[in-house]
Tab-separated table of C-alpha atoms and ligand atoms in Angstrom:
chain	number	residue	atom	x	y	z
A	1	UNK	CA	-27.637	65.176	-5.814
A	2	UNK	CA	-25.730	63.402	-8.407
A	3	UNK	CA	-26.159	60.412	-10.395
A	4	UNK	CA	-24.713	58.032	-13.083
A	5	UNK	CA	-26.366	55.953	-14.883
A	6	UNK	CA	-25.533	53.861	-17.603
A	7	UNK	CA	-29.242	54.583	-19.099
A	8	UNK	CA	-28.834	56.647	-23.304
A	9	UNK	CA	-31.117	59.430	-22.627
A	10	UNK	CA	-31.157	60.229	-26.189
A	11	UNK	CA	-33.408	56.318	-27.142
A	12	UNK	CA	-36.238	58.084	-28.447
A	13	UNK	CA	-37.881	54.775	-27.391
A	14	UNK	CA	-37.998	55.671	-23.531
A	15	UNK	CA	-40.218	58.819	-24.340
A	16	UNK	CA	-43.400	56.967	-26.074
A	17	UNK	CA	-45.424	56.731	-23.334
A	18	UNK	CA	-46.020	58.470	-20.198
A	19	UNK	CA	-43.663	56.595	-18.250
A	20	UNK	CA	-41.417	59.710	-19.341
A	21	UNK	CA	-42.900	62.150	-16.712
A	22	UNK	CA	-42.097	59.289	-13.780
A	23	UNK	CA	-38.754	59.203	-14.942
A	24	UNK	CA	-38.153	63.417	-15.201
A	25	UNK	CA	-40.515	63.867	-12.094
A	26	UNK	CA	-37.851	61.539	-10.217
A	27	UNK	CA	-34.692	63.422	-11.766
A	28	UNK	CA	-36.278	66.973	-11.131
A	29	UNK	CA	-36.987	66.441	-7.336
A	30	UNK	CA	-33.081	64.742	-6.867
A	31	UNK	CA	-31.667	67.953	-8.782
A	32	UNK	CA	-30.179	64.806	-10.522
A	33	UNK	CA	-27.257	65.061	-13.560
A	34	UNK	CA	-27.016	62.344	-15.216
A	35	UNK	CA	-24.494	60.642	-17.344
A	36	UNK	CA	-25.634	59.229	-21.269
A	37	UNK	CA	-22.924	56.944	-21.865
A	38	UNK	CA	-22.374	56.928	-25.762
A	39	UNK	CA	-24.964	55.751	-28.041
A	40	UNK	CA	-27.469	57.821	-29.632
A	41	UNK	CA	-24.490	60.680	-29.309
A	42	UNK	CA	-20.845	59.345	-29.974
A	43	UNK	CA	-19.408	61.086	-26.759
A	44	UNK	CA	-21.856	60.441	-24.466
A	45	UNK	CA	-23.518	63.796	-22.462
A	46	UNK	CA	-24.568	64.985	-19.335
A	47	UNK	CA	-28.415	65.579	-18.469
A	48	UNK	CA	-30.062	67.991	-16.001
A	49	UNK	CA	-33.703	68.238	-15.004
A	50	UNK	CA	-33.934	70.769	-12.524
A	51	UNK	CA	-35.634	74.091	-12.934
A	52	UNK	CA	-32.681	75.974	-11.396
A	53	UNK	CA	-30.184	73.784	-13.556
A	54	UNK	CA	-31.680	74.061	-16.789
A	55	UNK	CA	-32.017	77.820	-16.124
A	56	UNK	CA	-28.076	77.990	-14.635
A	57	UNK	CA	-27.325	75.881	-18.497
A	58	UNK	CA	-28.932	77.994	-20.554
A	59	UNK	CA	-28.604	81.761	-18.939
A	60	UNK	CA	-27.501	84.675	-20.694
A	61	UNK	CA	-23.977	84.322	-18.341
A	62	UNK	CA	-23.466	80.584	-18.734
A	63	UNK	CA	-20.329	79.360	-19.760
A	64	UNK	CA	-22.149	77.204	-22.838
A	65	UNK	CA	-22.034	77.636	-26.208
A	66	UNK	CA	-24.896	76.545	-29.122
A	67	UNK	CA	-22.361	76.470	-31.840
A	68	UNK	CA	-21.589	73.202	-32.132
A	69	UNK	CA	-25.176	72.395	-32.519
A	70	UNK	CA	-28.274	72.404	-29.994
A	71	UNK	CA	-29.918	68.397	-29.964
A	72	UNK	CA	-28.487	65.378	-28.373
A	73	UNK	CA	-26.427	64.025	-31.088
A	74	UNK	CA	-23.982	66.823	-31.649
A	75	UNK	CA	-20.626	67.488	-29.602
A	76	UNK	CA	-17.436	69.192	-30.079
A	77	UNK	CA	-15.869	66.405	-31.938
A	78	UNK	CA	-18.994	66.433	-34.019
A	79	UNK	CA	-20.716	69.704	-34.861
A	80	UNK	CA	-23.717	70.635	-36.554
A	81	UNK	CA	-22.613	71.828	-39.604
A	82	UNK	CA	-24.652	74.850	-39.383
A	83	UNK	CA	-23.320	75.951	-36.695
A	84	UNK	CA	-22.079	79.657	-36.685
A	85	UNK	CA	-24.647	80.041	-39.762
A	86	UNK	CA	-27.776	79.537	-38.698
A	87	UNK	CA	-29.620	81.230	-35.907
A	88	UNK	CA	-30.254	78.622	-33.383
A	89	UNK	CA	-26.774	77.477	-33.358
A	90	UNK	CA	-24.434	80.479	-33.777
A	91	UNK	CA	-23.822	83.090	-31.330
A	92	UNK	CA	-22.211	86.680	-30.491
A	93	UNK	CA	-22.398	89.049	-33.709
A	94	UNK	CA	-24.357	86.613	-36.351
A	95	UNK	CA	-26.308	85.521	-33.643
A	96	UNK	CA	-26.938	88.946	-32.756
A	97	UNK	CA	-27.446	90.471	-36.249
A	98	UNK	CA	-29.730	87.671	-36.832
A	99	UNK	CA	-32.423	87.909	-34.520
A	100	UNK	CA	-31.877	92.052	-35.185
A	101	UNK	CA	-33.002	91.100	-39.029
A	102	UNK	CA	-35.549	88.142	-38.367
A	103	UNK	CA	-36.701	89.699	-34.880
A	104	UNK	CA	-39.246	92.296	-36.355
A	105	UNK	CA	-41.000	89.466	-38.477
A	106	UNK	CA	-41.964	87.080	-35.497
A	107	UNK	CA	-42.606	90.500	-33.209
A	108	UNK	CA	-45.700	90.793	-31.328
A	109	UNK	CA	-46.874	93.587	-33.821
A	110	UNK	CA	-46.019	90.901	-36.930
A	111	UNK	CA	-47.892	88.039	-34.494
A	112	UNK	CA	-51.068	90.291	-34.232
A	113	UNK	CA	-51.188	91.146	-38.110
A	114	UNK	CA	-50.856	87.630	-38.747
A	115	UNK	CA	-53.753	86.477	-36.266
A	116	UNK	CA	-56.190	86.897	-39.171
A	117	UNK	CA	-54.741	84.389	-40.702
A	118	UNK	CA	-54.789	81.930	-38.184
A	119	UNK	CA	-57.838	82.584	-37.038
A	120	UNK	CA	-59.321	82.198	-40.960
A	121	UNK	CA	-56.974	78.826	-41.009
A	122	UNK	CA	-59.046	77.385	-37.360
A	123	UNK	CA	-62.579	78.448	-39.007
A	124	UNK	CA	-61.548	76.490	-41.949
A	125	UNK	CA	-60.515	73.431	-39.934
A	126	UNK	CA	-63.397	73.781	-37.630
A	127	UNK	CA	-66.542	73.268	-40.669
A	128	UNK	CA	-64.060	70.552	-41.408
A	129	UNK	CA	-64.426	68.385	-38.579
A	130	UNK	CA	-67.059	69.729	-36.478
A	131	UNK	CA	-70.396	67.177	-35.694
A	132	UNK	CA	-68.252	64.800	-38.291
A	133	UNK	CA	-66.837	61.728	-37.831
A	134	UNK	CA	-63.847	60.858	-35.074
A	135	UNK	CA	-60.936	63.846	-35.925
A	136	UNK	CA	-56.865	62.928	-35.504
A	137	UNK	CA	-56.388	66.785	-34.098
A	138	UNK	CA	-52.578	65.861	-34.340
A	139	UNK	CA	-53.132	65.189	-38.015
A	140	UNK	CA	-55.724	67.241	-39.237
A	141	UNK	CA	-55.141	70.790	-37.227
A	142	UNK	CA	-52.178	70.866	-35.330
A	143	UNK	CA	-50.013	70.893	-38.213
A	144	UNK	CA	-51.879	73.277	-40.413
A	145	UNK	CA	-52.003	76.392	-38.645
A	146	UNK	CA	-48.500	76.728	-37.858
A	147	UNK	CA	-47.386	75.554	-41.773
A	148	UNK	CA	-49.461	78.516	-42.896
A	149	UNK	CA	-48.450	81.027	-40.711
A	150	UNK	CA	-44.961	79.936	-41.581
A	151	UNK	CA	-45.668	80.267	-45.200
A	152	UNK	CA	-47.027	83.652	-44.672
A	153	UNK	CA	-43.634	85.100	-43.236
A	154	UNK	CA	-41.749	83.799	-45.677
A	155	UNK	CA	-43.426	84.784	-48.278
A	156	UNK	CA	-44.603	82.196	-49.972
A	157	UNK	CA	-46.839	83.178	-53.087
A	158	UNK	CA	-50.603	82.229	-52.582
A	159	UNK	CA	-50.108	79.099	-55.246
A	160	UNK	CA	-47.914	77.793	-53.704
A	161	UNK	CA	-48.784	77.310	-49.887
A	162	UNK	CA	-51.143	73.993	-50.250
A	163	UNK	CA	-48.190	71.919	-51.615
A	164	UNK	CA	-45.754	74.051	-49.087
A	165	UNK	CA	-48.207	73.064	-46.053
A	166	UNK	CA	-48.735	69.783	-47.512
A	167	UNK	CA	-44.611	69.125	-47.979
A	168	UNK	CA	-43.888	70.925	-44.309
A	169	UNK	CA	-46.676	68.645	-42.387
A	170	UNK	CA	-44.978	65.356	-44.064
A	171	UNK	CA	-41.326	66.929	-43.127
A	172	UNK	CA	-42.684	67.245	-39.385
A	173	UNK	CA	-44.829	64.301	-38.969
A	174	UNK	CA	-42.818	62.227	-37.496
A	175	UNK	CA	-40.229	59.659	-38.744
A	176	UNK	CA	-42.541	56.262	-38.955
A	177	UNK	CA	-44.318	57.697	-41.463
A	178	UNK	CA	-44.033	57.976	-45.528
A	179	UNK	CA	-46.202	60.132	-47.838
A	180	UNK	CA	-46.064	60.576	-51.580
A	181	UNK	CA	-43.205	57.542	-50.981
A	182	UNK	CA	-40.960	60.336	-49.572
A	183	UNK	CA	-39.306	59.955	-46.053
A	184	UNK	CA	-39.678	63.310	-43.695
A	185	UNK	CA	-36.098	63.997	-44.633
A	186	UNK	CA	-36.916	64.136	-48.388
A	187	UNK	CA	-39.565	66.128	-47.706
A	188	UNK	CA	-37.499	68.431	-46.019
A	189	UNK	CA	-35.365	68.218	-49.171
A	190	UNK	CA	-38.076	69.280	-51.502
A	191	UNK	CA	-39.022	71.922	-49.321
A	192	UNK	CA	-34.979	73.164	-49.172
A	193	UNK	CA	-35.259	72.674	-53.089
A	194	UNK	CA	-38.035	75.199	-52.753
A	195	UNK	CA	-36.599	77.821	-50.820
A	196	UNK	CA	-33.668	78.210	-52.914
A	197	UNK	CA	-36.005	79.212	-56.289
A	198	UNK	CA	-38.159	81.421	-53.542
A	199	UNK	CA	-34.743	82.802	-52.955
A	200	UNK	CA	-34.124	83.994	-56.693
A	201	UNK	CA	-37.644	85.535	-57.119
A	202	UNK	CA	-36.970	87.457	-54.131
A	203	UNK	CA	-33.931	88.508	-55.532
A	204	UNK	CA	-35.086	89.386	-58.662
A	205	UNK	CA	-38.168	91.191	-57.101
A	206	UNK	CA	-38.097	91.986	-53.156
A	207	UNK	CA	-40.737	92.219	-51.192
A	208	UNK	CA	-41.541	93.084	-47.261
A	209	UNK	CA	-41.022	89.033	-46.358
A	210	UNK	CA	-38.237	86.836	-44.171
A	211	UNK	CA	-36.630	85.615	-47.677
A	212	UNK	CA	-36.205	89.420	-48.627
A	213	UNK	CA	-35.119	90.902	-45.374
A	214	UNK	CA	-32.414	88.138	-45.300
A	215	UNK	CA	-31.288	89.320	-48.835
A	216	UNK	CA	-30.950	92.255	-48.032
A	217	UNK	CA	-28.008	91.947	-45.190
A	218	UNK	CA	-24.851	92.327	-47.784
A	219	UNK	CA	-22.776	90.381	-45.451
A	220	UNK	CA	-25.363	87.322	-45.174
A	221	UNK	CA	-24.183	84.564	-47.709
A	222	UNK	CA	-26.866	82.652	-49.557
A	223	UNK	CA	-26.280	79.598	-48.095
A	224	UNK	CA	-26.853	81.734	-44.805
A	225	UNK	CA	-30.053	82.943	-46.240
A	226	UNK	CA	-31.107	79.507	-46.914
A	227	UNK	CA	-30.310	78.232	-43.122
A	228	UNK	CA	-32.191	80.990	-41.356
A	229	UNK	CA	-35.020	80.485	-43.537
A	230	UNK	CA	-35.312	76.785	-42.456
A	231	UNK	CA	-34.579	77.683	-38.552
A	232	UNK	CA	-37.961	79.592	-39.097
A	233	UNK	CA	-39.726	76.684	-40.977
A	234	UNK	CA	-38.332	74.555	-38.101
A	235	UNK	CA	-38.608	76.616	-35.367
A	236	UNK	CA	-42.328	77.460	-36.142
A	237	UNK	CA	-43.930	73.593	-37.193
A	238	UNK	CA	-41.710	71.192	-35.262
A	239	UNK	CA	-43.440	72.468	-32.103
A	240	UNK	CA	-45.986	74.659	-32.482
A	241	UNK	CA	-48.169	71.971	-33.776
A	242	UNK	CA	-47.843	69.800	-30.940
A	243	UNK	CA	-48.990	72.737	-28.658
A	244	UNK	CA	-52.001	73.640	-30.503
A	245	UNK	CA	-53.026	69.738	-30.305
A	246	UNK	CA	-52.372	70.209	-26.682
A	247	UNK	CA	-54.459	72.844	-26.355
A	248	UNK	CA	-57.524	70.379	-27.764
A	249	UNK	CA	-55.966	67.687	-25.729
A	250	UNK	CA	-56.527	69.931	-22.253
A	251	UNK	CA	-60.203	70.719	-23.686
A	252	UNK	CA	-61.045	67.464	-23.836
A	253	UNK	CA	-59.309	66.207	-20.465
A	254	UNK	CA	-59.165	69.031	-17.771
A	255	UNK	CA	-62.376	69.303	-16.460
A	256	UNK	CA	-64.681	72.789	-16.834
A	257	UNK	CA	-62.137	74.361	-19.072
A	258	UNK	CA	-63.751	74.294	-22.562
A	259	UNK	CA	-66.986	75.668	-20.153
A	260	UNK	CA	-64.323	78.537	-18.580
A	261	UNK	CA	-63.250	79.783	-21.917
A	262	UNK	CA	-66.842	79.534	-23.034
A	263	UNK	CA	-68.011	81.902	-20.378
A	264	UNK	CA	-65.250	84.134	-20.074
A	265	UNK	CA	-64.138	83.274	-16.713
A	266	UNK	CA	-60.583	82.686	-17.084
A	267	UNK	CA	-57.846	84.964	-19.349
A	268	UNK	CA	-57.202	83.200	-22.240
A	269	UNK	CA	-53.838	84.601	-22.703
A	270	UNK	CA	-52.550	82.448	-18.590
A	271	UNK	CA	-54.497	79.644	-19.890
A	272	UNK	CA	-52.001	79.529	-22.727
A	273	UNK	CA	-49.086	79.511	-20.594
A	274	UNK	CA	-50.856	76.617	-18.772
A	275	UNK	CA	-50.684	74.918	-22.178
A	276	UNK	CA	-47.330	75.846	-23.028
A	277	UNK	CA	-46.227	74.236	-19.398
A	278	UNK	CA	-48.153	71.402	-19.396
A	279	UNK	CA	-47.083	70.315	-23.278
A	280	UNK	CA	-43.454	71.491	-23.236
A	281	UNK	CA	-43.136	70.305	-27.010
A	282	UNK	CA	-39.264	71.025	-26.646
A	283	UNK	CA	-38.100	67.964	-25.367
A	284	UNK	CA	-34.277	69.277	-24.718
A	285	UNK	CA	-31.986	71.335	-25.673
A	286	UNK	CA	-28.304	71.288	-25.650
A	287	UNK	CA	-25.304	73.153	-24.867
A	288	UNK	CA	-21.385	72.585	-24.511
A	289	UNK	CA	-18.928	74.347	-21.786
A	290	UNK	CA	-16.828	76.344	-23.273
A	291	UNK	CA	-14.472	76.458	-20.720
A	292	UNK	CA	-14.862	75.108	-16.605
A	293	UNK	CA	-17.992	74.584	-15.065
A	294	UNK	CA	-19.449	73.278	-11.601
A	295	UNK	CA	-22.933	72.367	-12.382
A	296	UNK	CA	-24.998	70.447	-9.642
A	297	UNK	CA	-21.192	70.484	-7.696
A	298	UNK	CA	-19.413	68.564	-10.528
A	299	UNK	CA	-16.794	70.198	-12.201
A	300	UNK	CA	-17.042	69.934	-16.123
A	301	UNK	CA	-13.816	70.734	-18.719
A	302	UNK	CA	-14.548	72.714	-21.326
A	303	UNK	CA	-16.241	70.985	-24.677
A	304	UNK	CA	-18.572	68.676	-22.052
A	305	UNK	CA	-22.050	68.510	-23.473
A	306	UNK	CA	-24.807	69.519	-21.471
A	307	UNK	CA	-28.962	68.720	-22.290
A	308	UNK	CA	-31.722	70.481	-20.736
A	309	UNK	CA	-34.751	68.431	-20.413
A	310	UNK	CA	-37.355	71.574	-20.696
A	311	UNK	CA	-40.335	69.361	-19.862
A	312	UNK	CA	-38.870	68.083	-16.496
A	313	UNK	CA	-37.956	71.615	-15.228
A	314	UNK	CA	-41.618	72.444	-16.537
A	315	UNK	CA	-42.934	70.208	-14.070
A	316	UNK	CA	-40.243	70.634	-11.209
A	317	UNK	CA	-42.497	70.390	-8.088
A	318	UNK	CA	-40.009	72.784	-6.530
A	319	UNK	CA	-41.134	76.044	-8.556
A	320	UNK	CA	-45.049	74.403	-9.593
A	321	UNK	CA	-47.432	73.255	-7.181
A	322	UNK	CA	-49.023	70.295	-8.182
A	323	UNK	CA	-47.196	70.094	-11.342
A	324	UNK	CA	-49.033	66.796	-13.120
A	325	UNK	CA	-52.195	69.129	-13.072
A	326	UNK	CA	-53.130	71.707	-15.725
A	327	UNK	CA	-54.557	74.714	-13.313
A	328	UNK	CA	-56.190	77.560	-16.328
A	329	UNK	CA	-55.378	79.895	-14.116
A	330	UNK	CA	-51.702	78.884	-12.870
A	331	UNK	CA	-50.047	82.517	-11.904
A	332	UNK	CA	-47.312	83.006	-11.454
A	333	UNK	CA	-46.118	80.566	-14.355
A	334	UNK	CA	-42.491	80.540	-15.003
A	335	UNK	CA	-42.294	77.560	-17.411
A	336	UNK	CA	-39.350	77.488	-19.778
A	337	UNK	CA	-40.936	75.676	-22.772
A	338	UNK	CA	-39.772	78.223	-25.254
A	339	UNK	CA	-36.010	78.288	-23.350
A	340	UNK	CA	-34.345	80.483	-21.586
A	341	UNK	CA	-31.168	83.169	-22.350
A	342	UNK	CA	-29.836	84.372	-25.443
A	343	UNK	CA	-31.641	81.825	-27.683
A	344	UNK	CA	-35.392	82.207	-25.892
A	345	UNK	CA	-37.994	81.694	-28.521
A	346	UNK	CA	-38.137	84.367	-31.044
A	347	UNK	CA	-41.223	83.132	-32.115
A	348	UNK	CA	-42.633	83.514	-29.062
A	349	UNK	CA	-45.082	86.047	-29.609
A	350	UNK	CA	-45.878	84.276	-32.589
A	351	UNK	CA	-46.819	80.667	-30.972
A	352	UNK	CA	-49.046	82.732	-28.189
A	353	UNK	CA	-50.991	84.337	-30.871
A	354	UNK	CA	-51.570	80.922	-32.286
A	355	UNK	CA	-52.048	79.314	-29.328
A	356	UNK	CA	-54.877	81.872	-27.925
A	357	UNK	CA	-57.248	81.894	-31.577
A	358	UNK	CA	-57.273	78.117	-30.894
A	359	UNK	CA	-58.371	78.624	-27.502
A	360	UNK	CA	-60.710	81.164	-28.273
A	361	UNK	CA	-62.445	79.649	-31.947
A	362	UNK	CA	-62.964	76.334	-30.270
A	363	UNK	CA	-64.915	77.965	-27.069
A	364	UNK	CA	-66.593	79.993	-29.181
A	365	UNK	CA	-67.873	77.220	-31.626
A	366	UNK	CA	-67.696	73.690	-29.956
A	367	UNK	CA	-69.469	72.749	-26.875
A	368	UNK	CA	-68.252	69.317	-26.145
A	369	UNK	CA	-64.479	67.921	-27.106
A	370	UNK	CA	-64.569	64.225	-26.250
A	371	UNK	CA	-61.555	62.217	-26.442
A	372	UNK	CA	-62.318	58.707	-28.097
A	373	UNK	CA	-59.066	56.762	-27.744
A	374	UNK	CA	-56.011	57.891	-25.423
A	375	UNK	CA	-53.361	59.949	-27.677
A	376	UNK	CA	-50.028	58.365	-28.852
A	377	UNK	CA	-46.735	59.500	-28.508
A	378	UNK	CA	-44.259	60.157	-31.170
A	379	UNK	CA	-41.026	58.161	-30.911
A	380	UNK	CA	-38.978	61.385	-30.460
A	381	UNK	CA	-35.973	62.615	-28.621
A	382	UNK	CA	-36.105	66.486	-30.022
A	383	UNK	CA	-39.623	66.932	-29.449
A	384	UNK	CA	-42.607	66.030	-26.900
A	385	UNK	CA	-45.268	65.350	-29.771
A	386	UNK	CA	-48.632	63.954	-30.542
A	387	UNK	CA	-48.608	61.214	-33.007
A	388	UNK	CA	-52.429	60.725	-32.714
A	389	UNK	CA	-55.176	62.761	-30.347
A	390	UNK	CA	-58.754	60.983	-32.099
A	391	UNK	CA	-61.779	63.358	-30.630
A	392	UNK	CA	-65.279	64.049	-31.414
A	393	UNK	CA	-66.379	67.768	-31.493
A	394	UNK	CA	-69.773	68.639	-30.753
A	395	UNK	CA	-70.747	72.030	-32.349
A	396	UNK	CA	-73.572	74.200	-30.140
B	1	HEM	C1	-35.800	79.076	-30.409
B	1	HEM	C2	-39.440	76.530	-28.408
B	1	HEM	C3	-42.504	78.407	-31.694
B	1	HEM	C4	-38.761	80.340	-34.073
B	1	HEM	C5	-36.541	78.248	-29.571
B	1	HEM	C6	-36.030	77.603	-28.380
B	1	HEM	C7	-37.037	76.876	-27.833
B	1	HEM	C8	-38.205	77.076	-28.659
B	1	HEM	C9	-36.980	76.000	-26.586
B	1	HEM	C10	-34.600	77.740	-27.820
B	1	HEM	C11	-33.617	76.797	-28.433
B	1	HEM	C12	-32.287	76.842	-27.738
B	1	HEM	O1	-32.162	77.429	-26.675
B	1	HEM	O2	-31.331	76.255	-28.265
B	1	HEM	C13	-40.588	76.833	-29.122
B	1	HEM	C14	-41.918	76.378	-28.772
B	1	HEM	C15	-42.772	76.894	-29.698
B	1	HEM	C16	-41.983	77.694	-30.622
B	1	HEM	C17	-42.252	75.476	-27.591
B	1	HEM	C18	-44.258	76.756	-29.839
B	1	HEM	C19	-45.069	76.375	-28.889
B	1	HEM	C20	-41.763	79.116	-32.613
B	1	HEM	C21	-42.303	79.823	-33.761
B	1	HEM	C22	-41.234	80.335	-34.453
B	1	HEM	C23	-40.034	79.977	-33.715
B	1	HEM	C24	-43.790	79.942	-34.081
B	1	HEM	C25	-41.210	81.147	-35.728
B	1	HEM	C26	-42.142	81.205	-36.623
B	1	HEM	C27	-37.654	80.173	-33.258
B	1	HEM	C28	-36.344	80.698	-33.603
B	1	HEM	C29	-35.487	80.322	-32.546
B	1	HEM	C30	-36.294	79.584	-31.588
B	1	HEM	C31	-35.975	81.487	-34.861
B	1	HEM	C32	-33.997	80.635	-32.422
B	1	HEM	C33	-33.773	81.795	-31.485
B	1	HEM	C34	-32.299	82.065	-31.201
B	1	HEM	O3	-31.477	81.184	-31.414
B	1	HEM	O4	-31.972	83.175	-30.773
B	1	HEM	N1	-37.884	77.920	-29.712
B	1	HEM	N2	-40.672	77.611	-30.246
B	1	HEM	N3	-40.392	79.238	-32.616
B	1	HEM	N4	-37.591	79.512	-32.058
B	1	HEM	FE1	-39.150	78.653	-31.105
């Protein structure tokens, strides 16, 4: 089915509340495409929901094209400047050579090494806020985890990571907020600021981290250095942290799972798939034709923008029975929250590690996760995010 609408998809205002799963529910089950007319993107862009579409948009065959950027916003006429540079949003050889030279640090082998670290970052949140007073998870541990790991693959010395985690939660927060009287995107600034002295220590004295490995690709400029070191700050906070606060979320709302994990009964490793499915923190991603196209049985010209909305086809009743419902033990699970084709998550691995010692330290230390006040939404187009989840934990 196909439909136009004069509706701007990309008003982070429609995706506060959870009016937003009506809307995709609605799209998914029509197969709908629909029509942003321009607003929040100068040209205006097409939308599908689908499972099957947003899989036919983003396969490794599709006739799309990252490189003039990958969020609602950016268009042929109006590239992301990064484009061809940076990971995300270049393709064929850099793109290739990229995730060749970054691939090995987000690997499953690099995700288990680093699970140490994660798991020492969740104890250390944990005698934080366990039997204490009401706890924002979104605030207090979905950020952290992720910022540290992130720190650890860059390379970040010791010293350093507090004011690194402390600059990276601000620069991912969301955009209401202000800290230190700095806006997210000055954070983001500071943290740029950062990476380009990390870059001349590493020069002066390599090491086995992402800043090094990057160096050490001759062809790579240092502005292209600089770019695929923020893909991985980007990649790994924006959405990571809203997972992990998922994960607490589910705890505290699907009945018998906390008591599941607990006992054993279910494998840790589907439930986080569940969690992945059920929190889709990747809102959308886009693409452009680069040449002609029928998708959904209209014909598109080359340079047409193209979103997938990742959380609709997540919840597409045609591939997920009973899709509004978080099932532990959902098999088989073929969500698409970290995409799909060329660009699939490279930090895959990475997030599932993170994702599972969550899981695991809260079963194994809290008996009770009681929601006190229903979470609020982030006013976001980019990602699906927690701005607040307030809960109690109850230790054994
Ligand atoms: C790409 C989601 C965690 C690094 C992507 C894409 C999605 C995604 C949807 C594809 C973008 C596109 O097709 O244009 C997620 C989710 C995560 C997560 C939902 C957590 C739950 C991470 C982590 C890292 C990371 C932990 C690294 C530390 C990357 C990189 C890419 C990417 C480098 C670019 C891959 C490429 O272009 O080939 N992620 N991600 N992500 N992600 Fe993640």
């Amino acid at each position: 089915m196909q439909t136009t609408t004069a509706v701007d998809l990309g008003n982070p205002d429609l995706y506060t509340t959870l009016d937003r799963h009506d809307r995709w529910r609605e799209y998914a089950a029509e197969d709908a495409m629909v029509w942003s007319e321009p607003g929040s993107s100068p040209g205006g862009f097409w939308s599908v929901f689908s499972h099957r579409a947003c899989a036919a948009v983003l396969g490794p065959s599709a006739p799309f094209t990252s490189e003039y950027g990958m969020m609602i916003g950016f268009d042929r006429d109006h590239p992301d400047n990064s484009g061809g540079q940076m990971m995300v949003v270049s393709e064929q050889d850099q793109h290739r050579k990229l995730r060749k030279l970054v691939g090995p640090l987000l690997s499953r082998a690099a995700a288990r090494k680093l699970s140490e670290r994660v798991r020492a970052e969740v104890t250390g949140v944990l005698d934080r806020v366990l039997d204490g007073d009401v706890c924002d998870v979104a605030a207090a541990i979905g950020p952290r985890i992720p910022a540290a790991v992130v720190c650890e693959i860059l390379g970040v010395p010791a010293e350093d990571q507090d004011m690194l985690i402390d600059l990276t939660n601000h620069a991912f927060g969301g955009e209401d907020e202000l800290f230190d009287g700095m806006t997210p995107r000055q954070a983001h600034t500071e943290i740029l600021v950062y990476f380009d002295e990390l870059i001349s220590a590493r020069r002066a004295s390599p090491g086995e981290d992402l800043v090094s490995t990057l160096l050490s690709d001759d062809e790579l400029s240092i502005d292209d250095v600089l770019l695929n070191c923020d893909n991985v700050l980007i990649g790994g906070n924006e959405t990571t942290r809203h997972a992990i606060t998922g994960a607490v979320h589910a705890f505290a709302t699907v009945p018998g799972l906390l008591a599941q994990v607990r006992a054993g009964d279910v494998d840790v490793d589907t439930v986080v798939d569940e969690v992945l499915r059920w929190s889709s923190p990747a809102m959308h991603v886009l693409r452009v034709t680069t040449g002609e196209v029928a998708i959904n049985g209209r014909d598109l010209g080359p340079g047409t923008p193209v979103v997938a909305w990742l959380p609709a086809a997540n919840r597409d009743p045609a591939v997920f029975d009973d899709p509004d419902t978080f099932r532990p033990g959902r098999k088989p699970n073929r969500h698409i929250a970290f995409g799909h084709g060329m660009h699939h998550c490279l930090g895959s691995a990475l997030a599932r590690i993170e994702l599972a010692v969550v899981l695991r330290e809260v079963a194994e230390r809290v008996s009770r996760v009681e929601l006190t006040k229903e979470p609020s939404w982030l006013r976001a187009v980019v990602v699906q995010g927690y701005r607040e989840l307030p809960v109690r934990f109850t230790g054994h």
